[in-house]
RNA sequence: GGGCGCGUAGCUCAGUGGGAGAGCGCUCGCUUCACACGCGAGAGGUCGCUGGUUCGAAACCAGCCGCGCCCACCA
């Protein structure tokens, strides 16, 4: 370390993330550490495909958590010597992106239709060029070690080929087809949307009871509906086949009020006799349920609401051109006028809304492209049932499987401009349809001109190909060969159906293998008050602000520490804890780096041949001192625990256990114990400290990469020339059972217990903190560990005499003017009471014959040992 | 209607069959030569309720109460 660096280390008593993070990131990027060669096999290598953020996106807490988790896994595996790729890219996000650019146009007072499709799409591309990399820069600030040199976009030229290839193949298999079918129509985006893009909201509506007169009779059939305007498209009335009230009417006809159409009365199981009047008006054109009934009974399908959300000509002169709401009022008014409205009441029920636009979904029959899912689902179900793809937490596997078993066809086409245009061409002259990767010049049947389908694909169609398309499929690229299948998918539970399930299906169908082995579902981070984090509610917290205020390491640690198998509330305290930890790491390292005297003679045994050439340069220290063996042993425990936790995706325990090891064991005890030796230039202490620090930094690096890398830049000079250039490619510590030293652990734990007992006693009897109390070792000299306990608990063993005030093990505290005798008596009385009650508890348990007989022997034995300990302490207690 | 998850210290959460834990907050004491983003000590809990299983339950089982989420075509 040169003088300037040393000076800086000495002067910087507070770790400043904002000064460090930018230049560390730059060194990582310049070093190419995130850009693996496409070599080796998927089994040897490690890979993750990032859930591609929307180009319109800004980093939110979900990304921050999700990104941190993926980065921990990627960095850990990279350090383990596996060739590791975190594949990066952005999603074109059809509706979202189109909406952003449309809004921008709107501010200029123009609509997308004013400028036309080509110009509009051009405009979106411009927008993407200008703003589309914002979120990528934000991921960098988090420290995400993605491969920024292999960025993909779901509308890249290669990606388009992948989408077209898949569409055509599914069409050729007969899975993709075009049909007139009832769909969820979103009047907001003016497009069909899939079932998954619909959310149900509780809404208070009015339920109207309408009399439908029976043909040739005075009787009426009363139906109940919340959508009276759709009666204009009614084509039947249905009753339950077992409903005795109406059994005689099945086969008869009603006359539709206002319209006069004859409606057959049919019987259908779907009708609930308990609801309303037990008679259901059937509107196949505007209700999914009625649509099914209609198809089953061969009913006419009439559509009265257009894709513009207005009543169409079919609805009749009276209401044509009106909005749905206006039409409802008009229809109700007309019914009332004709005396057909029997009753109305308020009614609370769930109503479909578009997840995207927020508009109330209008079910209607429309000509769209669909994909059958049943065949694709079968193998995707099997791989999860077999555990070939496993979910963490496990319960999500059931969620996945339940959904997969009831899959309905997927509406693929969207009436948007931004997206993958369907590879479908029509000949207007002869109505021929061509579905192909590239269309023929002219219609093969009649020679007419071909016109490409205007619709684009659901964004999730291209997303479904992500794990292999991001690696270059359909080309047989080196990346595909080296990194597919990926190891793990890290995502949120709300897109298990939309995305995860479809990736499994498409991966199996087109890439010939599962897309990932594990699916780790992250918790949803709620606002601190338990509400959803959202911009509109004002409950969102910007991760970038948090990084500004607490550093990326603090944010990462906090997110890991607060994560769980269930949803969590955002914890500012955990972030602060992470920031404090970074500072503590920095300062503890300063202590070591500024005082350790490296013993270069110990650097010869550099293990070679570790994968990736990133071996530890120093072997473990060989000190015989108990405390040195203790910290080395405790480090092994920390390695074992953290590794096991991360490998089972338990990030909170990994983070908190590392915190505990570092702060409570390494700093609070080992550093305090070893300080005098360190200042004296003790070679064993220095060697142990440097080695433990190196290991600890490596251990914590995946979670807190910046601060550990910064410290490593100072440490590296102490390690010798073989040390890896940067910590990011340092080998990850492995637990060495040889270094576990139970005897040292017991011994030092006893010192710690003793020290704490003395400190507690001092505090309770009110001794001033600075006072050094006279003490004596019963039956011996003040040798270690008493010397040590004396230093840590401020005792002096300088041969004073007198009757002991208190005894802790072999340490006797002697009277002095600093101790208030009255307080001591009081304290002793309290302790006696506590011990007596513990003794009573233990004796009670042990005198219970059933306990002694039935409990395992070791449990009984442990209880006896406790009792003995309490009784011994009682005897030692001074009167 | 079905399913899932959760009720543990003032707050946010760990703990899943043998003496109730962490972080923050709180109290007391410390400018102890790495760190006041610090050091030492402490207070604080009928583990939602009721029953059951067990020698022993915060944990396992059943029921109930409360909260949250997902799925579902009762108009």
CSV table of C-alpha atoms (C1' of nucleotides) in Angstrom, one decimal, chain A residues 14 224 272 275 280 289 347 395 564 566 569 573-574 580 583-584 587-588 590 653 663 672 675 679 756 759-760 763 838 841 850-851 854 856 866 869-870, chain B residues 3-6 12-15 18-19 22-24 28-30 32-42 54-55 68-75:
chain,number,residue,atom,x,y,z
A,14,UNK,CA,-16.9,6.6,7.4
A,224,UNK,CA,-82.7,-10.8,-14.0
A,272,UNK,CA,-78.8,-21.7,-11.0
A,275,UNK,CA,-80.5,-17.0,-8.4
A,280,UNK,CA,-81.6,-16.6,-17.5
A,289,UNK,CA,-71.1,-18.0,-20.1
A,347,UNK,CA,-76.4,-5.6,-6.5
A,395,UNK,CA,-46.6,-24.3,-2.8
A,564,UNK,CA,-39.3,-14.1,3.1
A,566,UNK,CA,-44.5,-14.6,2.2
A,569,UNK,CA,-43.6,-4.8,4.4
A,573,UNK,CA,-34.6,-0.3,9.3
A,574,UNK,CA,-33.3,-3.3,7.4
A,580,UNK,CA,-24.4,0.3,9.0
A,583,UNK,CA,-19.6,1.0,7.4
A,584,UNK,CA,-18.7,-1.6,10.0
A,587,UNK,CA,-13.9,0.2,9.7
A,588,UNK,CA,-13.1,-3.3,10.9
A,590,UNK,CA,-9.3,-0.4,8.4
A,653,UNK,CA,-31.2,-16.1,6.9
A,663,UNK,CA,-20.6,-8.2,13.8
A,672,UNK,CA,-11.4,-6.9,20.8
A,675,UNK,CA,-6.2,-6.0,19.5
A,679,UNK,CA,-0.7,-3.7,18.0
A,756,UNK,CA,-20.5,-10.9,30.2
A,759,UNK,CA,-20.0,-6.8,33.1
A,760,UNK,CA,-23.6,-7.4,34.0
A,763,UNK,CA,-23.7,-2.6,35.7
A,838,UNK,CA,-35.0,-22.2,38.2
A,841,UNK,CA,-38.6,-25.7,37.9
A,850,UNK,CA,-43.4,-39.7,33.4
A,851,UNK,CA,-40.9,-37.1,32.2
A,854,UNK,CA,-40.6,-41.2,28.6
A,856,UNK,CA,-35.2,-39.1,25.6
A,866,UNK,CA,-28.9,-27.6,34.4
A,869,UNK,CA,-25.3,-25.9,37.5
A,870,UNK,CA,-27.9,-23.8,39.2
B,3,G,C1',-57.5,-22.7,-2.8
B,4,C,C1',-53.2,-20.5,-0.4
B,5,G,C1',-50.8,-17.6,3.2
B,6,C,C1',-50.6,-15.0,7.9
B,12,U,C1',-41.2,-5.1,11.1
B,13,C,C1',-40.3,-10.1,11.3
B,14,A,C1',-37.3,-15.1,12.6
B,15,G,C1',-38.3,-19.4,15.3
B,18,G,C1',-37.7,-30.0,25.1
B,19,G,C1',-35.1,-23.5,29.1
B,22,A,C1',-33.2,-10.5,15.8
B,23,G,C1',-33.2,-5.4,13.8
B,24,C,C1',-35.3,-0.9,15.0
B,28,C,C1',-29.2,3.2,32.0
B,29,G,C1',-23.9,3.9,31.4
B,30,C,C1',-19.7,5.1,28.1
B,32,U,C1',-12.4,2.7,25.9
B,33,C,C1',-6.4,4.8,20.6
B,34,A,C1',-11.5,0.7,13.7
B,35,C,C1',-16.3,2.5,13.7
B,36,A,C1',-21.3,7.5,18.0
B,37,C,C1',-23.8,4.5,10.9
B,38,G,C1',-20.1,3.2,17.5
B,39,C,C1',-19.2,0.4,22.6
B,40,G,C1',-21.2,-2.0,27.3
B,41,A,C1',-25.6,-3.4,30.1
B,42,G,C1',-30.9,-3.8,30.6
B,54,U,C1',-47.9,-35.7,24.0
B,55,C,C1',-44.1,-36.8,29.9
B,68,G,C1',-54.3,-10.6,3.2
B,69,C,C1',-53.8,-12.9,-1.6
B,70,C,C1',-55.0,-16.1,-5.8
B,71,C,C1',-58.5,-18.8,-8.8
B,72,A,C1',-63.8,-19.2,-10.4
B,73,C,C1',-69.0,-18.1,-16.4
B,74,C,C1',-74.4,-17.4,-10.5
B,75,A,C1',-76.9,-13.6,-14.6
